[in-house]
Amino acid sequence: MDNMDKLPCYDKDIHGSGYLKECESELQRARNVRFGFFLKGVNVFGLERFKCDPDGSYSPVQGDSEEYVCTNKDGTRIGSFHYEIDVVEALGTKMTCNCARDSKGTDTEYQYPAMRCEGWGNYKLFQCFHNNQCFCVDQDGDTISRQLTKDSANQSVCLGLLNEVSGKPGDLVFTTILPTSTSVTDDVTDDDYYDDD
């Protein structure tokens, strides 16, 4: 890639100076070290503790032996979004960190309504904003219900909509706007919708 910088679309801040991006370079370095030890008859584990996305940047979810955390494309941790290894399976959904990444992006700085995240970085399924207007969202933050009042929906209704669309929670592939005509009998308080965690 000697002449990559001569391309009209080249931007050093975006593309860097080499072919591999930072995550790919780190992964390649770890694999070279592991292969060097393999040639000497030693199996080494734990060098590849991070995951890369197909574009060469760091994957949104990174984990070690104790916890999973949300990271930016450059591999830096995003806020306090995390989950301990021993309780990840209890979530019943896949940790995506989509909300954590989106909330730190420049495009969402002035977004209205401001979307709310779970403590592990996923979008809260039930989003509310000014005047108690609420709606359900999928794992990407896309609306999957019509506008609802705070009295006519809750997290379980949104989970039901996700199940209806995808067949199982957390693995949503395609979403559509769904009409809703639901009634909820659970007592719901303001704390369920406007907490600052």
PDB file of C-alpha atoms in Angstrom:
ATOM      1  CA  MET A   1       0.000   0.000   0.000  1.00  0.00           C
ATOM      2  CA  ASP A   2       2.854   2.352  -0.833  1.00  0.00           C
ATOM      3  CA  ASN A   3       0.700   4.788  -2.804  1.00  0.00           C
ATOM      4  CA  MET A   4      -2.459   4.687  -0.725  1.00  0.00           C
ATOM      5  CA  ASP A   5      -1.933   8.315   0.326  1.00  0.00           C
ATOM      6  CA  LYS A   6      -2.154   9.410  -3.312  1.00  0.00           C
ATOM      7  CA  LEU A   7      -5.784   8.327  -3.660  1.00  0.00           C
ATOM      8  CA  PRO A   8      -8.257  11.249  -3.749  1.00  0.00           C
ATOM      9  CA  CYS A   9     -10.394   9.637  -1.023  1.00  0.00           C
ATOM     10  CA  TYR A  10      -7.433   9.130   1.350  1.00  0.00           C
ATOM     11  CA  ASP A  11      -7.641  10.838   4.748  1.00  0.00           C
ATOM     12  CA  LYS A  12      -4.785  10.072   7.153  1.00  0.00           C
ATOM     13  CA  ASP A  13      -7.041  10.587  10.205  1.00  0.00           C
ATOM     14  CA  ILE A  14      -9.507   7.979   8.935  1.00  0.00           C
ATOM     15  CA  HIS A  15      -7.286   5.496   7.120  1.00  0.00           C
ATOM     16  CA  GLY A  16      -4.019   5.740   9.037  1.00  0.00           C
ATOM     17  CA  SER A  17      -0.624   5.134   7.531  1.00  0.00           C
ATOM     18  CA  GLY A  18      -0.801   1.377   7.036  1.00  0.00           C
ATOM     19  CA  TYR A  19      -3.116  -1.230   5.638  1.00  0.00           C
ATOM     20  CA  LEU A  20      -4.171  -2.660   9.003  1.00  0.00           C
ATOM     21  CA  LYS A  21      -6.146  -0.637  11.527  1.00  0.00           C
ATOM     22  CA  GLU A  22      -5.129  -0.530  15.202  1.00  0.00           C
ATOM     23  CA  CYS A  23      -7.239  -3.496  16.320  1.00  0.00           C
ATOM     24  CA  GLU A  24      -6.070  -5.626  13.393  1.00  0.00           C
ATOM     25  CA  SER A  25      -2.446  -4.692  14.105  1.00  0.00           C
ATOM     26  CA  GLU A  26      -2.780  -5.669  17.771  1.00  0.00           C
ATOM     27  CA  LEU A  27      -4.479  -8.924  16.838  1.00  0.00           C
ATOM     28  CA  GLN A  28      -1.765  -9.715  14.274  1.00  0.00           C
ATOM     29  CA  ARG A  29       0.947  -8.941  16.839  1.00  0.00           C
ATOM     30  CA  ALA A  30      -0.666 -11.307  19.381  1.00  0.00           C
ATOM     31  CA  ARG A  31      -0.991 -14.050  16.764  1.00  0.00           C
ATOM     32  CA  ASN A  32       2.670 -13.667  15.764  1.00  0.00           C
ATOM     33  CA  VAL A  33       3.758 -14.014  19.405  1.00  0.00           C
ATOM     34  CA  ARG A  34       1.516 -17.053  19.865  1.00  0.00           C
ATOM     35  CA  PHE A  35       2.883 -18.625  16.651  1.00  0.00           C
ATOM     36  CA  GLY A  36       6.469 -17.987  17.801  1.00  0.00           C
ATOM     37  CA  PHE A  37       5.774 -19.860  21.027  1.00  0.00           C
ATOM     38  CA  PHE A  38       3.979 -22.613  19.063  1.00  0.00           C
ATOM     39  CA  LEU A  39       7.126 -23.169  16.968  1.00  0.00           C
ATOM     40  CA  LYS A  40       9.006 -23.741  20.243  1.00  0.00           C
ATOM     41  CA  GLY A  41       6.408 -26.267  21.410  1.00  0.00           C
ATOM     42  CA  VAL A  42       4.631 -23.983  23.895  1.00  0.00           C
ATOM     43  CA  ASN A  43       0.898 -23.294  23.734  1.00  0.00           C
ATOM     44  CA  VAL A  44       0.069 -19.775  24.932  1.00  0.00           C
ATOM     45  CA  PHE A  45      -3.501 -18.716  25.720  1.00  0.00           C
ATOM     46  CA  GLY A  46      -5.069 -15.355  26.496  1.00  0.00           C
ATOM     47  CA  LEU A  47      -3.083 -13.110  24.170  1.00  0.00           C
ATOM     48  CA  GLU A  48      -6.076 -12.351  21.948  1.00  0.00           C
ATOM     49  CA  ARG A  49      -8.301 -10.807  24.607  1.00  0.00           C
ATOM     50  CA  PHE A  50     -10.032  -8.359  22.283  1.00  0.00           C
ATOM     51  CA  LYS A  51     -12.280  -8.641  19.248  1.00  0.00           C
ATOM     52  CA  CYS A  52     -12.181  -6.678  15.996  1.00  0.00           C
ATOM     53  CA  ASP A  53     -15.066  -5.714  13.726  1.00  0.00           C
ATOM     54  CA  PRO A  54     -14.872  -6.577  10.011  1.00  0.00           C
ATOM     55  CA  ASP A  55     -13.766  -2.992   9.238  1.00  0.00           C
ATOM     56  CA  GLY A  56     -10.681  -3.444  11.453  1.00  0.00           C
ATOM     57  CA  SER A  57     -11.880  -1.316  14.357  1.00  0.00           C
ATOM     58  CA  TYR A  58     -12.502  -2.650  17.860  1.00  0.00           C
ATOM     59  CA  SER A  59     -15.808  -4.472  18.406  1.00  0.00           C
ATOM     60  CA  PRO A  60     -18.304  -2.684  20.675  1.00  0.00           C
ATOM     61  CA  VAL A  61     -18.216  -5.440  23.328  1.00  0.00           C
ATOM     62  CA  GLN A  62     -14.864  -6.404  24.819  1.00  0.00           C
ATOM     63  CA  GLY A  63     -14.400  -8.854  27.664  1.00  0.00           C
ATOM     64  CA  ASP A  64     -11.868 -10.342  30.012  1.00  0.00           C
ATOM     65  CA  SER A  65     -12.117 -12.965  32.747  1.00  0.00           C
ATOM     66  CA  GLU A  66     -14.247 -10.712  34.976  1.00  0.00           C
ATOM     67  CA  GLU A  67     -16.507  -8.475  32.887  1.00  0.00           C
ATOM     68  CA  TYR A  68     -17.696  -7.295  29.495  1.00  0.00           C
ATOM     69  CA  VAL A  69     -17.383  -3.573  28.717  1.00  0.00           C
ATOM     70  CA  CYS A  70     -18.539  -1.266  25.912  1.00  0.00           C
ATOM     71  CA  THR A  71     -15.803   0.326  23.800  1.00  0.00           C
ATOM     72  CA  ASN A  72     -15.492   2.882  21.013  1.00  0.00           C
ATOM     73  CA  LYS A  73     -14.111   1.935  17.618  1.00  0.00           C
ATOM     74  CA  ASP A  74     -10.654   2.934  18.880  1.00  0.00           C
ATOM     75  CA  GLY A  75     -10.889   0.454  21.774  1.00  0.00           C
ATOM     76  CA  THR A  76     -11.367   2.956  24.608  1.00  0.00           C
ATOM     77  CA  ARG A  77     -13.959   2.113  27.232  1.00  0.00           C
ATOM     78  CA  ILE A  78     -17.249   4.037  27.064  1.00  0.00           C
ATOM     79  CA  GLY A  79     -18.294   5.391  30.444  1.00  0.00           C
ATOM     80  CA  SER A  80     -19.326   2.814  33.023  1.00  0.00           C
ATOM     81  CA  PHE A  81     -21.281   0.539  30.668  1.00  0.00           C
ATOM     82  CA  HIS A  82     -20.363  -3.012  31.684  1.00  0.00           C
ATOM     83  CA  TYR A  83     -21.629  -6.350  32.942  1.00  0.00           C
ATOM     84  CA  GLU A  84     -19.910  -9.006  35.024  1.00  0.00           C
ATOM     85  CA  ILE A  85     -19.234 -12.327  33.308  1.00  0.00           C
ATOM     86  CA  ASP A  86     -21.225 -14.381  35.815  1.00  0.00           C
ATOM     87  CA  VAL A  87     -24.483 -12.464  35.179  1.00  0.00           C
ATOM     88  CA  VAL A  88     -24.315 -11.905  31.404  1.00  0.00           C
ATOM     89  CA  GLU A  89     -26.330 -15.049  30.659  1.00  0.00           C
ATOM     90  CA  ALA A  90     -29.016 -13.926  33.118  1.00  0.00           C
ATOM     91  CA  LEU A  91     -29.723 -10.926  30.872  1.00  0.00           C
ATOM     92  CA  GLY A  92     -31.632 -13.096  28.428  1.00  0.00           C
ATOM     93  CA  THR A  93     -30.448 -10.821  25.626  1.00  0.00           C
ATOM     94  CA  LYS A  94     -27.261 -10.159  23.743  1.00  0.00           C
ATOM     95  CA  MET A  95     -25.053  -7.295  24.958  1.00  0.00           C
ATOM     96  CA  THR A  96     -24.664  -5.026  21.910  1.00  0.00           C
ATOM     97  CA  CYS A  97     -23.457  -1.680  23.342  1.00  0.00           C
ATOM     98  CA  ASN A  98     -25.344   0.052  20.505  1.00  0.00           C
ATOM     99  CA  CYS A  99     -26.822   2.696  22.807  1.00  0.00           C
ATOM    100  CA  ALA A 100     -23.488   3.313  24.536  1.00  0.00           C
ATOM    101  CA  ARG A 101     -21.759   3.866  21.194  1.00  0.00           C
ATOM    102  CA  ASP A 102     -24.592   5.980  19.805  1.00  0.00           C
ATOM    103  CA  SER A 103     -24.814   8.140  22.932  1.00  0.00           C
ATOM    104  CA  LYS A 104     -21.141   9.083  22.603  1.00  0.00           C
ATOM    105  CA  GLY A 105     -21.363   9.909  18.886  1.00  0.00           C
ATOM    106  CA  THR A 106     -21.346  13.491  17.643  1.00  0.00           C
ATOM    107  CA  ASP A 107     -24.564  12.994  15.659  1.00  0.00           C
ATOM    108  CA  THR A 108     -26.598  12.280  18.793  1.00  0.00           C
ATOM    109  CA  GLU A 109     -25.366  15.181  20.919  1.00  0.00           C
ATOM    110  CA  TYR A 110     -28.487  17.239  20.197  1.00  0.00           C
ATOM    111  CA  GLN A 111     -30.886  14.376  19.515  1.00  0.00           C
ATOM    112  CA  TYR A 112     -34.427  14.789  20.788  1.00  0.00           C
ATOM    113  CA  PRO A 113     -35.670  12.821  22.495  1.00  0.00           C
ATOM    114  CA  ALA A 114     -32.475  11.692  24.173  1.00  0.00           C
ATOM    115  CA  MET A 115     -32.456   7.900  24.103  1.00  0.00           C
ATOM    116  CA  ARG A 116     -31.883   6.020  27.357  1.00  0.00           C
ATOM    117  CA  CYS A 117     -29.394   3.169  27.817  1.00  0.00           C
ATOM    118  CA  GLU A 118     -29.357   0.125  30.078  1.00  0.00           C
ATOM    119  CA  GLY A 119     -26.368  -0.204  32.411  1.00  0.00           C
ATOM    120  CA  TRP A 120     -24.742  -2.682  30.016  1.00  0.00           C
ATOM    121  CA  GLY A 121     -24.977  -0.362  26.967  1.00  0.00           C
ATOM    122  CA  ASN A 122     -28.087  -1.629  25.149  1.00  0.00           C
ATOM    123  CA  TYR A 123     -31.065   0.612  24.417  1.00  0.00           C
ATOM    124  CA  LYS A 124     -33.824   0.521  27.023  1.00  0.00           C
ATOM    125  CA  LEU A 125     -36.749  -1.123  25.249  1.00  0.00           C
ATOM    126  CA  PHE A 126     -39.235   1.430  26.604  1.00  0.00           C
ATOM    127  CA  GLN A 127     -38.319   5.058  25.926  1.00  0.00           C
ATOM    128  CA  CYS A 128     -40.245   8.063  27.305  1.00  0.00           C
ATOM    129  CA  PHE A 129     -39.819  11.776  26.785  1.00  0.00           C
ATOM    130  CA  HIS A 130     -41.608  15.078  27.490  1.00  0.00           C
ATOM    131  CA  ASN A 131     -45.328  14.934  28.431  1.00  0.00           C
ATOM    132  CA  ASN A 132     -45.206  11.187  29.138  1.00  0.00           C
ATOM    133  CA  GLN A 133     -45.016  10.255  25.464  1.00  0.00           C
ATOM    134  CA  CYS A 134     -43.430   6.825  25.115  1.00  0.00           C
ATOM    135  CA  PHE A 135     -42.530   4.244  22.482  1.00  0.00           C
ATOM    136  CA  CYS A 136     -40.760   0.893  22.125  1.00  0.00           C
ATOM    137  CA  VAL A 137     -37.398   0.533  20.380  1.00  0.00           C
ATOM    138  CA  ASP A 138     -35.333  -2.391  19.117  1.00  0.00           C
ATOM    139  CA  GLN A 139     -31.661  -3.152  19.802  1.00  0.00           C
ATOM    140  CA  ASP A 140     -30.596  -0.483  17.289  1.00  0.00           C
ATOM    141  CA  GLY A 141     -32.766   2.244  18.830  1.00  0.00           C
ATOM    142  CA  ASP A 142     -35.271   2.155  15.953  1.00  0.00           C
ATOM    143  CA  THR A 143     -38.917   2.674  16.868  1.00  0.00           C
ATOM    144  CA  ILE A 144     -41.036  -0.496  16.680  1.00  0.00           C
ATOM    145  CA  SER A 145     -44.312   0.861  18.050  1.00  0.00           C
ATOM    146  CA  ARG A 146     -46.536   3.844  17.637  1.00  0.00           C
ATOM    147  CA  GLN A 147     -46.433   6.593  20.217  1.00  0.00           C
ATOM    148  CA  LEU A 148     -47.826   5.351  23.511  1.00  0.00           C
ATOM    149  CA  THR A 149     -48.747   6.976  26.762  1.00  0.00           C
ATOM    150  CA  LYS A 150     -46.967   6.024  29.921  1.00  0.00           C
ATOM    151  CA  ASP A 151     -50.086   4.204  31.098  1.00  0.00           C
ATOM    152  CA  SER A 152     -50.468   2.015  28.028  1.00  0.00           C
ATOM    153  CA  ALA A 153     -47.070   0.324  27.755  1.00  0.00           C
ATOM    154  CA  ASN A 154     -44.123  -0.929  29.733  1.00  0.00           C
ATOM    155  CA  GLN A 155     -40.976  -2.972  29.276  1.00  0.00           C
ATOM    156  CA  SER A 156     -42.871  -6.271  29.017  1.00  0.00           C
ATOM    157  CA  VAL A 157     -45.076  -4.930  26.204  1.00  0.00           C
ATOM    158  CA  CYS A 158     -41.971  -3.797  24.325  1.00  0.00           C
ATOM    159  CA  LEU A 159     -40.367  -7.198  24.857  1.00  0.00           C
ATOM    160  CA  GLY A 160     -43.536  -8.769  23.448  1.00  0.00           C
ATOM    161  CA  LEU A 161     -43.222  -6.576  20.345  1.00  0.00           C
ATOM    162  CA  LEU A 162     -39.587  -7.605  19.939  1.00  0.00           C
ATOM    163  CA  ASN A 163     -40.558 -11.267  20.205  1.00  0.00           C
ATOM    164  CA  GLU A 164     -43.312 -10.729  17.651  1.00  0.00           C
ATOM    165  CA  VAL A 165     -40.899  -9.138  15.187  1.00  0.00           C
ATOM    166  CA  SER A 166     -37.836 -11.335  15.663  1.00  0.00           C
ATOM    167  CA  GLY A 167     -38.991 -14.564  17.246  1.00  0.00           C
ATOM    168  CA  LYS A 168     -36.589 -14.206  20.188  1.00  0.00           C
ATOM    169  CA  PRO A 169     -35.349 -11.234  22.231  1.00  0.00           C
ATOM    170  CA  GLY A 170     -31.956  -9.727  21.605  1.00  0.00           C
ATOM    171  CA  ASP A 171     -31.364 -11.151  18.121  1.00  0.00           C
ATOM    172  CA  LEU A 172     -33.411  -8.709  16.079  1.00  0.00           C
ATOM    173  CA  VAL A 173     -32.580  -8.769  12.389  1.00  0.00           C
ATOM    174  CA  PHE A 174     -35.380  -6.740  10.780  1.00  0.00           C
ATOM    175  CA  THR A 175     -37.831  -4.287  12.299  1.00  0.00           C
ATOM    176  CA  THR A 176     -41.045  -2.641  11.194  1.00  0.00           C
ATOM    177  CA  ILE A 177     -43.444  -0.143  12.705  1.00  0.00           C
ATOM    178  CA  LEU A 178     -46.045  -2.170  14.550  1.00  0.00           C
ATOM    179  CA  PRO A 179     -49.487  -0.934  15.563  1.00  0.00           C
ATOM    180  CA  THR A 180     -50.252  -1.421  19.217  1.00  0.00           C
ATOM    181  CA  SER A 181     -53.517  -1.774  21.028  1.00  0.00           C
ATOM    182  CA  THR A 182     -52.394  -2.970  24.400  1.00  0.00           C
ATOM    183  CA  SER A 183     -53.419  -2.325  27.923  1.00  0.00           C
ATOM    184  CA  VAL A 184     -51.175  -2.833  30.882  1.00  0.00           C
ATOM    185  CA  THR A 185     -52.489  -3.576  34.332  1.00  0.00           C
ATOM    186  CA  ASP A 186     -49.161  -3.316  36.167  1.00  0.00           C
ATOM    187  CA  ASP A 187     -48.700  -0.314  38.423  1.00  0.00           C
ATOM    188  CA  VAL A 188     -45.991   1.828  36.867  1.00  0.00           C
ATOM    189  CA  THR A 189     -44.276   4.744  38.578  1.00  0.00           C
ATOM    190  CA  ASP A 190     -42.277   7.673  37.239  1.00  0.00           C
ATOM    191  CA  ASP A 191     -39.124   5.994  38.563  1.00  0.00           C
ATOM    192  CA  ASP A 192     -39.584   3.196  36.015  1.00  0.00           C
ATOM    193  CA  TYR A 193     -39.150   5.659  33.151  1.00  0.00           C
ATOM    194  CA  TYR A 194     -37.045   8.558  34.312  1.00  0.00           C
ATOM    195  CA  ASP A 195     -34.227   6.988  36.300  1.00  0.00           C
ATOM    196  CA  ASP A 196     -30.733   8.331  35.666  1.00  0.00           C
ATOM    197  CA  ASP A 197     -28.708   5.121  35.718  1.00  0.00           C
TER     198      ASP A 197
END
